[in-house]
PDB file of C-alpha atoms in Angstrom:
ATOM      1  CA  MET A   1     109.159  89.740  85.382  1.00 44.00           C
ATOM      2  CA  ALA A   2     109.800  92.278  82.501  1.00 42.00           C
ATOM      3  CA  PHE A   3     109.012  95.571  85.252  1.00 42.00           C
ATOM      4  CA  SER A   4     107.120  98.202  82.981  1.00 39.00           C
ATOM      5  CA  ARG A   5     106.220 102.005  84.308  1.00 35.00           C
ATOM      6  CA  SER A   6     102.772 103.176  83.035  1.00 37.00           C
ATOM      7  CA  SER A   7     102.259 106.773  82.212  1.00 34.00           C
ATOM      8  CA  GLU A   8      99.375 107.254  83.532  1.00 36.00           C
ATOM      9  CA  MET A   9      98.192 107.007  86.976  1.00 37.00           C
ATOM     10  CA  SER A  10      94.208 105.463  86.584  1.00 41.00           C
ATOM     11  CA  GLY A  11      91.700 106.655  88.393  1.00 43.00           C
ATOM     12  CA  THR A  12      93.126 110.288  88.775  1.00 45.00           C
ATOM     13  CA  PRO A  13      92.672 113.456  87.071  1.00 42.00           C
ATOM     14  CA  LYS A  14      94.901 114.542  84.156  1.00 41.00           C
ATOM     15  CA  GLU A  15      95.309 117.872  87.087  1.00 38.00           C
ATOM     16  CA  ALA A  16      95.315 116.324  89.608  1.00 43.00           C
ATOM     17  CA  ARG A  17      98.654 113.916  88.766  1.00 46.00           C
ATOM     18  CA  GLY A  18     101.393 115.696  90.083  1.00 44.00           C
ATOM     19  CA  ASP A  19     103.364 114.973  87.468  1.00 50.00           C
ATOM     20  CA  LYS A  20     106.153 117.531  86.813  1.00 56.00           C
ATOM     21  CA  PRO A  21     108.956 117.646  87.327  1.00 57.00           C
ATOM     22  CA  ASN A  22     111.302 119.220  88.033  1.00 63.00           C
ATOM     23  CA  ALA A  23     115.413 119.596  87.059  1.00 53.00           C
ATOM     24  CA  ASP A  24     116.103 116.572  87.800  1.00 64.00           C
ATOM     25  CA  GLY A  25     113.701 114.885  86.883  1.00 71.00           C
ATOM     26  CA  LYS A  26     111.768 114.401  90.150  1.00 81.00           C
ATOM     27  CA  VAL A  27     108.103 115.858  91.291  1.00 86.00           C
ATOM     28  CA  ASP A  28     107.908 118.477  91.701  1.00 88.00           C
ATOM     29  CA  ASP A  29     106.885 119.861  95.714  1.00 92.00           C
ATOM     30  CA  LYS A  30     103.796 121.652  94.620  1.00 94.00           C
ATOM     31  CA  MET A  31     101.808 119.491  92.522  1.00 94.00           C
ATOM     32  CA  TYR A  32     102.993 116.174  94.848  1.00 96.00           C
ATOM     33  CA  LEU A  33     100.452 117.971  97.615  1.00 96.00           C
ATOM     34  CA  GLU A  34      97.697 119.079  94.701  1.00 97.00           C
ATOM     35  CA  ALA A  35      97.504 115.476  93.699  1.00 97.00           C
ATOM     36  CA  LEU A  36      98.599 113.927  96.621  1.00 98.00           C
ATOM     37  CA  ARG A  37      95.354 115.765  98.481  1.00 97.00           C
ATOM     38  CA  HIS A  38      92.949 114.651  95.783  1.00 98.00           C
ATOM     39  CA  LEU A  39      94.496 111.121  95.891  1.00 98.00           C
ATOM     40  CA  HIS A  40      93.505 111.820 100.321  1.00 98.00           C
ATOM     41  CA  VAL A  41      89.591 112.636  99.432  1.00 98.00           C
ATOM     42  CA  GLU A  42      89.496 109.746  97.294  1.00 98.00           C
ATOM     43  CA  LEU A  43      91.009 108.024 100.338  1.00 98.00           C
ATOM     44  CA  VAL A  44      88.401 108.792 102.720  1.00 98.00           C
ATOM     45  CA  LYS A  45      85.944 107.342 100.272  1.00 98.00           C
ATOM     46  CA  MET A  46      87.444 104.098 100.246  1.00 98.00           C
ATOM     47  CA  GLN A  47      87.381 104.249 104.061  1.00 98.00           C
ATOM     48  CA  GLU A  48      83.803 104.882 104.457  1.00 98.00           C
ATOM     49  CA  TRP A  49      82.497 102.260 101.669  1.00 98.00           C
ATOM     50  CA  VAL A  50      84.922  99.827 102.908  1.00 98.00           C
ATOM     51  CA  VAL A  51      82.798 100.538 106.186  1.00 98.00           C
ATOM     52  CA  HIS A  52      79.581 100.799 104.477  1.00 97.00           C
ATOM     53  CA  THR A  53      80.169  97.164 102.880  1.00 98.00           C
ATOM     54  CA  GLY A  54      82.655  95.353 105.308  1.00 98.00           C
ATOM     55  CA  ALA A  55      84.648  94.626 103.011  1.00 98.00           C
ATOM     56  CA  LYS A  56      87.963  93.432 104.163  1.00 98.00           C
ATOM     57  CA  VAL A  57      91.118  94.116 102.185  1.00 98.00           C
ATOM     58  CA  CYS A  58      94.428  93.422 102.722  1.00 98.00           C
ATOM     59  CA  VAL A  59      97.553  95.515 101.150  1.00 98.00           C
ATOM     60  CA  VAL A  60     101.343  94.107 101.347  1.00 98.00           C
ATOM     61  CA  PHE A  61     104.364  96.536 100.606  1.00 98.00           C
ATOM     62  CA  GLU A  62     107.763  94.521  99.679  1.00 98.00           C
ATOM     63  CA  GLY A  63     110.626  96.202  98.557  1.00 97.00           C
ATOM     64  CA  ARG A  64     114.797  96.824  99.705  1.00 95.00           C
ATOM     65  CA  ASP A  65     115.630  98.385 102.745  1.00 92.00           C
ATOM     66  CA  GLY A  66     115.056 101.854 101.642  1.00 93.00           C
ATOM     67  CA  ALA A  67     112.643 101.189  98.814  1.00 95.00           C
ATOM     68  CA  GLY A  68     109.799 103.543 100.297  1.00 95.00           C
ATOM     69  CA  LYS A  69     107.650 101.004 101.638  1.00 97.00           C
ATOM     70  CA  GLY A  70     107.608 103.107 104.853  1.00 95.00           C
ATOM     71  CA  GLY A  71     106.857 106.597 103.391  1.00 96.00           C
ATOM     72  CA  THR A  72     104.049 104.785 101.170  1.00 98.00           C
ATOM     73  CA  ILE A  73     102.224 103.838 103.794  1.00 98.00           C
ATOM     74  CA  LYS A  74     102.682 106.507 106.230  1.00 98.00           C
ATOM     75  CA  ALA A  75     100.743 108.739 102.504  1.00 98.00           C
ATOM     76  CA  ILE A  76      98.203 106.625 102.411  1.00 98.00           C
ATOM     77  CA  THR A  77      97.358 106.733 106.393  1.00 98.00           C
ATOM     78  CA  GLU A  78      97.768 110.083 106.846  1.00 97.00           C
ATOM     79  CA  ARG A  79      94.186 111.109 106.765  1.00 96.00           C
ATOM     80  CA  THR A  80      92.112 108.077 107.825  1.00 98.00           C
ATOM     81  CA  SER A  81      91.372 106.406 110.701  1.00 98.00           C
ATOM     82  CA  PRO A  82      93.858 104.355 112.167  1.00 97.00           C
ATOM     83  CA  ARG A  83      90.406 102.425 113.146  1.00 97.00           C
ATOM     84  CA  VAL A  84      89.793 101.092 109.692  1.00 98.00           C
ATOM     85  CA  PHE A  85      93.487 101.794 108.780  1.00 98.00           C
ATOM     86  CA  ARG A  86      95.505  99.843 110.305  1.00 98.00           C
ATOM     87  CA  VAL A  87      99.360  99.005 110.094  1.00 98.00           C
ATOM     88  CA  ILE A  88     101.340  95.823 110.772  1.00 98.00           C
ATOM     89  CA  ALA A  89     105.236  95.475 111.459  1.00 97.00           C
ATOM     90  CA  LEU A  90     105.634  92.400 112.865  1.00 96.00           C
ATOM     91  CA  PRO A  91     109.004  92.445 114.894  1.00 93.00           C
ATOM     92  CA  ALA A  92     111.069  89.527 114.617  1.00 91.00           C
ATOM     93  CA  PRO A  93     109.135  86.103 115.632  1.00 93.00           C
ATOM     94  CA  SER A  94     109.146  84.984 119.531  1.00 94.00           C
ATOM     95  CA  GLU A  95     110.792  81.538 120.534  1.00 95.00           C
ATOM     96  CA  ARG A  96     107.385  80.471 120.864  1.00 95.00           C
ATOM     97  CA  GLU A  97     106.103  81.837 117.427  1.00 94.00           C
ATOM     98  CA  LYS A  98     109.215  79.995 115.058  1.00 93.00           C
ATOM     99  CA  THR A  99     107.893  76.877 116.612  1.00 95.00           C
ATOM    100  CA  GLN A 100     104.997  77.802 114.992  1.00 95.00           C
ATOM    101  CA  MET A 101     103.138  76.748 111.141  1.00 95.00           C
ATOM    102  CA  TYR A 102     104.723  79.482 109.035  1.00 96.00           C
ATOM    103  CA  MET A 103     101.878  81.675 108.649  1.00 96.00           C
ATOM    104  CA  GLN A 104     100.253  80.641 111.420  1.00 96.00           C
ATOM    105  CA  ARG A 105     101.997  84.456 113.262  1.00 96.00           C
ATOM    106  CA  TYR A 106     100.170  86.665 110.005  1.00 98.00           C
ATOM    107  CA  ILE A 107      97.255  85.361 109.636  1.00 97.00           C
ATOM    108  CA  PRO A 108      95.668  86.819 113.009  1.00 97.00           C
ATOM    109  CA  HIS A 109      96.170  90.128 110.869  1.00 98.00           C
ATOM    110  CA  LEU A 110      94.755  89.964 107.665  1.00 98.00           C
ATOM    111  CA  PRO A 111      91.420  92.194 108.460  1.00 98.00           C
ATOM    112  CA  ALA A 112      87.268  91.777 109.157  1.00 98.00           C
ATOM    113  CA  ALA A 113      84.686  93.358 107.845  1.00 98.00           C
ATOM    114  CA  GLY A 114      84.646  96.977 107.369  1.00 98.00           C
ATOM    115  CA  GLU A 115      88.217  96.421 108.120  1.00 98.00           C
ATOM    116  CA  VAL A 116      92.258  97.994 105.640  1.00 98.00           C
ATOM    117  CA  VAL A 117      95.483  95.727 106.604  1.00 98.00           C
ATOM    118  CA  LEU A 118      98.713  97.664 105.490  1.00 98.00           C
ATOM    119  CA  PHE A 119     101.742  95.424 106.182  1.00 98.00           C
ATOM    120  CA  ASP A 120     104.885  96.916 106.128  1.00 97.00           C
ATOM    121  CA  ARG A 121     106.141  93.212 104.871  1.00 96.00           C
ATOM    122  CA  SER A 122     104.750  90.706 104.881  1.00 98.00           C
ATOM    123  CA  TRP A 123     104.858  86.352 105.419  1.00 98.00           C
ATOM    124  CA  TYR A 124     106.948  86.987 102.027  1.00 98.00           C
ATOM    125  CA  ASN A 125     110.057  87.832 104.819  1.00 97.00           C
ATOM    126  CA  ARG A 126     110.447  84.166 104.457  1.00 97.00           C
ATOM    127  CA  ALA A 127     111.330  84.360 100.204  1.00 97.00           C
ATOM    128  CA  GLY A 128     113.818  87.603 101.552  1.00 96.00           C
ATOM    129  CA  VAL A 129     115.201  88.662 104.421  1.00 94.00           C
ATOM    130  CA  GLU A 130     114.930  85.271 105.939  1.00 95.00           C
ATOM    131  CA  ARG A 131     116.425  83.292 102.914  1.00 96.00           C
ATOM    132  CA  VAL A 132     119.549  85.123 102.609  1.00 95.00           C
ATOM    133  CA  MET A 133     120.521  86.189 105.814  1.00 93.00           C
ATOM    134  CA  GLY A 134     119.547  82.252 107.075  1.00 94.00           C
ATOM    135  CA  PHE A 135     117.053  82.517 108.502  1.00 94.00           C
ATOM    136  CA  CYS A 136     115.361  79.524 107.906  1.00 95.00           C
ATOM    137  CA  THR A 137     116.741  76.176 106.151  1.00 96.00           C
ATOM    138  CA  GLU A 138     116.555  76.904 102.140  1.00 97.00           C
ATOM    139  CA  ASP A 139     113.975  73.857 102.397  1.00 97.00           C
ATOM    140  CA  GLU A 140     111.195  76.092 104.420  1.00 97.00           C
ATOM    141  CA  ALA A 141     112.073  78.524 101.843  1.00 98.00           C
ATOM    142  CA  GLN A 142     111.513  76.630  98.593  1.00 98.00           C
ATOM    143  CA  GLU A 143     108.298  75.399 100.567  1.00 97.00           C
ATOM    144  CA  PHE A 144     106.872  78.245 102.064  1.00 98.00           C
ATOM    145  CA  LEU A 145     107.136  79.864  97.593  1.00 98.00           C
ATOM    146  CA  MET A 146     105.301  76.385  96.808  1.00 98.00           C
ATOM    147  CA  ILE A 147     102.055  77.408  99.779  1.00 97.00           C
ATOM    148  CA  VAL A 148     102.443  81.037  99.638  1.00 98.00           C
ATOM    149  CA  PRO A 149      99.279  80.676  96.615  1.00 98.00           C
ATOM    150  CA  LEU A 150      97.959  78.429  98.212  1.00 98.00           C
ATOM    151  CA  VAL A 151      96.967  79.648 100.939  1.00 98.00           C
ATOM    152  CA  GLU A 152      96.256  83.233  99.513  1.00 98.00           C
ATOM    153  CA  ARG A 153      94.900  81.715  97.324  1.00 98.00           C
ATOM    154  CA  ALA A 154      92.404  80.508 100.215  1.00 98.00           C
ATOM    155  CA  VAL A 155      92.698  84.562 101.958  1.00 98.00           C
ATOM    156  CA  ILE A 156      90.768  85.671  99.008  1.00 98.00           C
ATOM    157  CA  HIS A 157      88.529  83.000  98.199  1.00 98.00           C
ATOM    158  CA  SER A 158      87.224  84.228 102.520  1.00 98.00           C
ATOM    159  CA  GLY A 159      86.028  87.459 100.213  1.00 98.00           C
ATOM    160  CA  VAL A 160      89.728  89.786 101.436  1.00 98.00           C
ATOM    161  CA  ILE A 161      91.048  92.483  98.879  1.00 98.00           C
ATOM    162  CA  LEU A 162      94.289  90.861  98.634  1.00 98.00           C
ATOM    163  CA  ILE A 163      97.074  93.650  96.412  1.00 98.00           C
ATOM    164  CA  LYS A 164     100.735  93.131  96.862  1.00 98.00           C
ATOM    165  CA  TYR A 165     103.528  95.684  96.065  1.00 98.00           C
ATOM    166  CA  TRP A 166     106.623  95.346  95.577  1.00 98.00           C
ATOM    167  CA  LEU A 167     108.999  98.588  95.561  1.00 98.00           C
ATOM    168  CA  GLU A 168     111.810  98.967  93.600  1.00 97.00           C
ATOM    169  CA  VAL A 169     114.949 101.217  94.226  1.00 97.00           C
ATOM    170  CA  SER A 170     117.274 101.363  91.899  1.00 97.00           C
ATOM    171  CA  PRO A 171     121.167 100.557  93.486  1.00 96.00           C
ATOM    172  CA  GLU A 172     121.799 103.921  93.505  1.00 97.00           C
ATOM    173  CA  GLU A 173     119.382 105.259  94.726  1.00 96.00           C
ATOM    174  CA  GLN A 174     119.243 102.776  97.834  1.00 95.00           C
ATOM    175  CA  THR A 175     122.755 103.861  98.667  1.00 95.00           C
ATOM    176  CA  ARG A 176     121.993 106.959  98.468  1.00 95.00           C
ATOM    177  CA  ARG A 177     119.603 106.789 100.712  1.00 93.00           C
ATOM    178  CA  LEU A 178     120.871 104.753 103.788  1.00 93.00           C
ATOM    179  CA  GLU A 179     123.525 106.697 103.140  1.00 92.00           C
ATOM    180  CA  ASP A 180     121.294 110.974 104.055  1.00 92.00           C
ATOM    181  CA  ARG A 181     120.244 107.386 107.389  1.00 91.00           C
ATOM    182  CA  ILE A 182     124.220 107.643 108.386  1.00 90.00           C
ATOM    183  CA  HIS A 183     124.065 111.085 108.300  1.00 90.00           C
ATOM    184  CA  ASP A 184     120.862 112.345 110.152  1.00 89.00           C
ATOM    185  CA  GLU A 185     120.652 111.864 113.450  1.00 88.00           C
ATOM    186  CA  ARG A 186     116.404 111.721 112.855  1.00 90.00           C
ATOM    187  CA  LYS A 187     117.004 108.776 110.574  1.00 88.00           C
ATOM    188  CA  VAL A 188     120.188 107.001 111.777  1.00 86.00           C
ATOM    189  CA  TRP A 189     117.410 104.389 114.336  1.00 86.00           C
ATOM    190  CA  LYS A 190     116.805 103.091 110.793  1.00 83.00           C
ATOM    191  CA  LEU A 191     119.674 101.151 109.702  1.00 83.00           C
ATOM    192  CA  SER A 192     119.774  98.065 111.946  1.00 84.00           C
ATOM    193  CA  PRO A 193     123.301  95.239 111.544  1.00 84.00           C
ATOM    194  CA  MET A 194     121.501  94.121 109.132  1.00 83.00           C
ATOM    195  CA  ASP A 195     120.383  96.333 106.651  1.00 84.00           C
ATOM    196  CA  LEU A 196     124.079  96.960 106.469  1.00 89.00           C
ATOM    197  CA  GLU A 197     124.034  93.611 105.724  1.00 88.00           C
ATOM    198  CA  SER A 198     121.049  93.409 103.608  1.00 88.00           C
ATOM    199  CA  TYR A 199     122.999  95.774 101.233  1.00 91.00           C
ATOM    200  CA  ARG A 200     126.376  93.949 101.217  1.00 94.00           C
ATOM    201  CA  ARG A 201     124.299  91.106  99.782  1.00 95.00           C
ATOM    202  CA  TRP A 202     122.153  93.034  96.623  1.00 96.00           C
ATOM    203  CA  TYR A 203     122.392  90.019  94.628  1.00 97.00           C
ATOM    204  CA  ASP A 204     121.655  87.543  96.999  1.00 97.00           C
ATOM    205  CA  TYR A 205     118.454  89.557  97.126  1.00 96.00           C
ATOM    206  CA  SER A 206     118.037  90.568  93.665  1.00 97.00           C
ATOM    207  CA  ARG A 207     117.887  86.122  92.901  1.00 97.00           C
ATOM    208  CA  ALA A 208     115.580  85.573  95.888  1.00 97.00           C
ATOM    209  CA  ARG A 209     112.793  88.271  94.470  1.00 97.00           C
ATOM    210  CA  ASP A 210     113.146  86.868  91.469  1.00 98.00           C
ATOM    211  CA  GLN A 211     112.069  83.723  92.127  1.00 98.00           C
ATOM    212  CA  MET A 212     109.649  84.848  94.947  1.00 98.00           C
ATOM    213  CA  PHE A 213     107.997  86.564  91.093  1.00 98.00           C
ATOM    214  CA  ALA A 214     108.171  83.384  88.788  1.00 98.00           C
ATOM    215  CA  LEU A 215     106.358  81.369  91.687  1.00 98.00           C
ATOM    216  CA  THR A 216     103.659  83.881  93.763  1.00 98.00           C
ATOM    217  CA  ASP A 217     103.163  86.448  90.796  1.00 98.00           C
ATOM    218  CA  THR A 218     100.057  84.479  90.078  1.00 98.00           C
ATOM    219  CA  ASP A 219      97.533  85.896  88.091  1.00 97.00           C
ATOM    220  CA  ILE A 220      94.846  84.934  91.352  1.00 97.00           C
ATOM    221  CA  ALA A 221      97.040  87.362  93.398  1.00 98.00           C
ATOM    222  CA  PRO A 222      99.742  89.196  90.965  1.00 98.00           C
ATOM    223  CA  TRP A 223     103.144  91.349  91.989  1.00 98.00           C
ATOM    224  CA  PHE A 224     102.407  94.952  91.596  1.00 98.00           C
ATOM    225  CA  VAL A 225     105.362  96.567  90.675  1.00 98.00           C
ATOM    226  CA  VAL A 226     106.152 100.427  92.239  1.00 98.00           C
ATOM    227  CA  ARG A 227     108.721 101.821  90.396  1.00 97.00           C
ATOM    228  CA  SER A 228     110.145 104.259  93.830  1.00 97.00           C
ATOM    229  CA  ASP A 229     114.130 106.121  93.454  1.00 96.00           C
ATOM    230  CA  ASP A 230     111.289 109.286  93.029  1.00 96.00           C
ATOM    231  CA  LYS A 231     109.612 108.912  96.296  1.00 96.00           C
ATOM    232  CA  LYS A 232     106.915 111.583  95.179  1.00 97.00           C
ATOM    233  CA  ARG A 233     106.373 109.877  92.153  1.00 97.00           C
ATOM    234  CA  ALA A 234     106.259 106.138  93.611  1.00 98.00           C
ATOM    235  CA  ARG A 235     103.565 106.937  95.850  1.00 98.00           C
ATOM    236  CA  LEU A 236     101.478 109.005  94.170  1.00 98.00           C
ATOM    237  CA  ASN A 237     101.519 106.505  91.334  1.00 98.00           C
ATOM    238  CA  ALA A 238     100.921 102.660  94.411  1.00 98.00           C
ATOM    239  CA  ILE A 239      97.811 105.441  95.690  1.00 98.00           C
ATOM    240  CA  SER A 240      96.337 105.770  92.592  1.00 98.00           C
ATOM    241  CA  HIS A 241      97.194 102.241  91.719  1.00 98.00           C
ATOM    242  CA  LEU A 242      94.985 101.012  94.377  1.00 98.00           C
ATOM    243  CA  LEU A 243      92.140 103.071  94.168  1.00 98.00           C
ATOM    244  CA  SER A 244      91.389 101.586  91.089  1.00 98.00           C
ATOM    245  CA  LYS A 245      92.158  97.951  92.600  1.00 98.00           C
ATOM    246  CA  ILE A 246      88.970  98.173  94.523  1.00 98.00           C
ATOM    247  CA  PRO A 247      85.802  98.810  93.382  1.00 97.00           C
ATOM    248  CA  TYR A 248      84.639 101.719  96.014  1.00 98.00           C
ATOM    249  CA  HIS A 249      82.480 104.333  94.821  1.00 96.00           C
ATOM    250  CA  SER A 250      81.034 107.336  97.501  1.00 96.00           C
ATOM    251  CA  VAL A 251      78.141 106.231 100.044  1.00 96.00           C
ATOM    252  CA  PRO A 252      75.795 108.410 101.609  1.00 93.00           C
ATOM    253  CA  ARG A 253      76.377 110.940 104.124  1.00 90.00           C
ATOM    254  CA  GLU A 254      74.322 113.271 106.508  1.00 90.00           C
ATOM    255  CA  LYS A 255      75.276 116.158 106.244  1.00 92.00           C
ATOM    256  CA  VAL A 256      76.651 117.705 109.427  1.00 92.00           C
ATOM    257  CA  SER A 257      76.921 120.492 110.413  1.00 94.00           C
ATOM    258  CA  LEU A 258      78.172 122.603 114.075  1.00 94.00           C
ATOM    259  CA  PRO A 259      74.758 122.966 117.006  1.00 95.00           C
ATOM    260  CA  HIS A 260      74.203 125.379 119.218  1.00 95.00           C
ATOM    261  CA  ARG A 261      76.820 125.396 122.244  1.00 94.00           C
ATOM    262  CA  GLN A 262      75.052 125.733 126.261  1.00 94.00           C
ATOM    263  CA  LYS A 263      75.292 128.740 128.186  1.00 94.00           C
ATOM    264  CA  ALA A 264      77.585 129.701 130.333  1.00 93.00           C
ATOM    265  CA  GLY A 265      74.465 128.705 133.064  1.00 93.00           C
ATOM    266  CA  GLY A 266      76.310 130.545 135.928  1.00 93.00           C
ATOM    267  CA  TYR A 267      79.894 128.159 134.783  1.00 94.00           C
ATOM    268  CA  ARG A 268      83.785 130.609 136.397  1.00 93.00           C
ATOM    269  CA  GLU A 269      86.850 130.086 135.300  1.00 93.00           C
ATOM    270  CA  LEU A 270      88.780 128.105 137.528  1.00 93.00           C
ATOM    271  CA  ASP A 271      90.816 129.688 139.447  1.00 93.00           C
ATOM    272  CA  HIS A 272      93.679 127.599 139.770  1.00 95.00           C
ATOM    273  CA  PRO A 273      97.778 128.011 139.357  1.00 95.00           C
ATOM    274  CA  PHE A 274      97.852 125.796 135.764  1.00 94.00           C
ATOM    275  CA  ARG A 275     101.567 124.911 134.986  1.00 95.00           C
ATOM    276  CA  TYR A 276     102.427 125.992 131.212  1.00 95.00           C
ATOM    277  CA  VAL A 277     104.209 124.522 128.829  1.00 97.00           C
ATOM    278  CA  PRO A 278     106.760 127.041 127.528  1.00 96.00           C
ATOM    279  CA  GLU A 279     105.993 128.920 124.644  1.00 96.00           C
ATOM    280  CA  LYS A 280     109.581 128.890 122.918  1.00 97.00           C
ATOM    281  CA  TYR A 281     108.043 128.615 120.100  1.00 97.00           C
TER     282      TYR A 281
END
């Protein structure tokens, strides 16, 4: 699969694209926040449309460790309702789940009417980490790759809008980000022995990714690749593209105004020794 980069962010006005670069070629912070604010407004409109129409949206985010999946998902959900936008990041399967049909643990998390589900890694674990790290057999990985297009076709035919993103990070940028995690006590929890081993096996993952694209990048459920060396640019591009793939429109809103607050009616403040939090800041 050839990686290409569009110079436009579909559906986003030119003044809100946030594509003004810094000296290092990355998006300027001010422009990024302006563009993100515009996109958040559109995401809220999309959310209202999903609830109003009963649409079902499923978005899959895949990519190597450090590619920026979590940050992109946070940017999408920052201003939306967690009751509509649900993030699914499943832990390692339990002993019971290991005995189930592989897709069985993912099916219950697919969206119902009026929901948007974002998978922070998904059933494609089998094509990536499980295959490379030996958590499944090669036969199991190949069977998954042959079956998953049929499963996704069934999901889409059930009325789900399925969108799949692969965040592509360069080896140099991945190294920089993982080293940053090592030296930043706020981020060190993000590193596990599994992450370090997957970092070592860069080309094993590349081969697994290439075959995954070859067998699961279908016309009905294509992969969309987001270049993610510039995190801010990647987030804007991914959100803009996501919005372009959902046929949403503004739905009627009731005009909201604050009501008059009731009168005290004899209420008096409680004479109680409240334990206030110390104001250190």
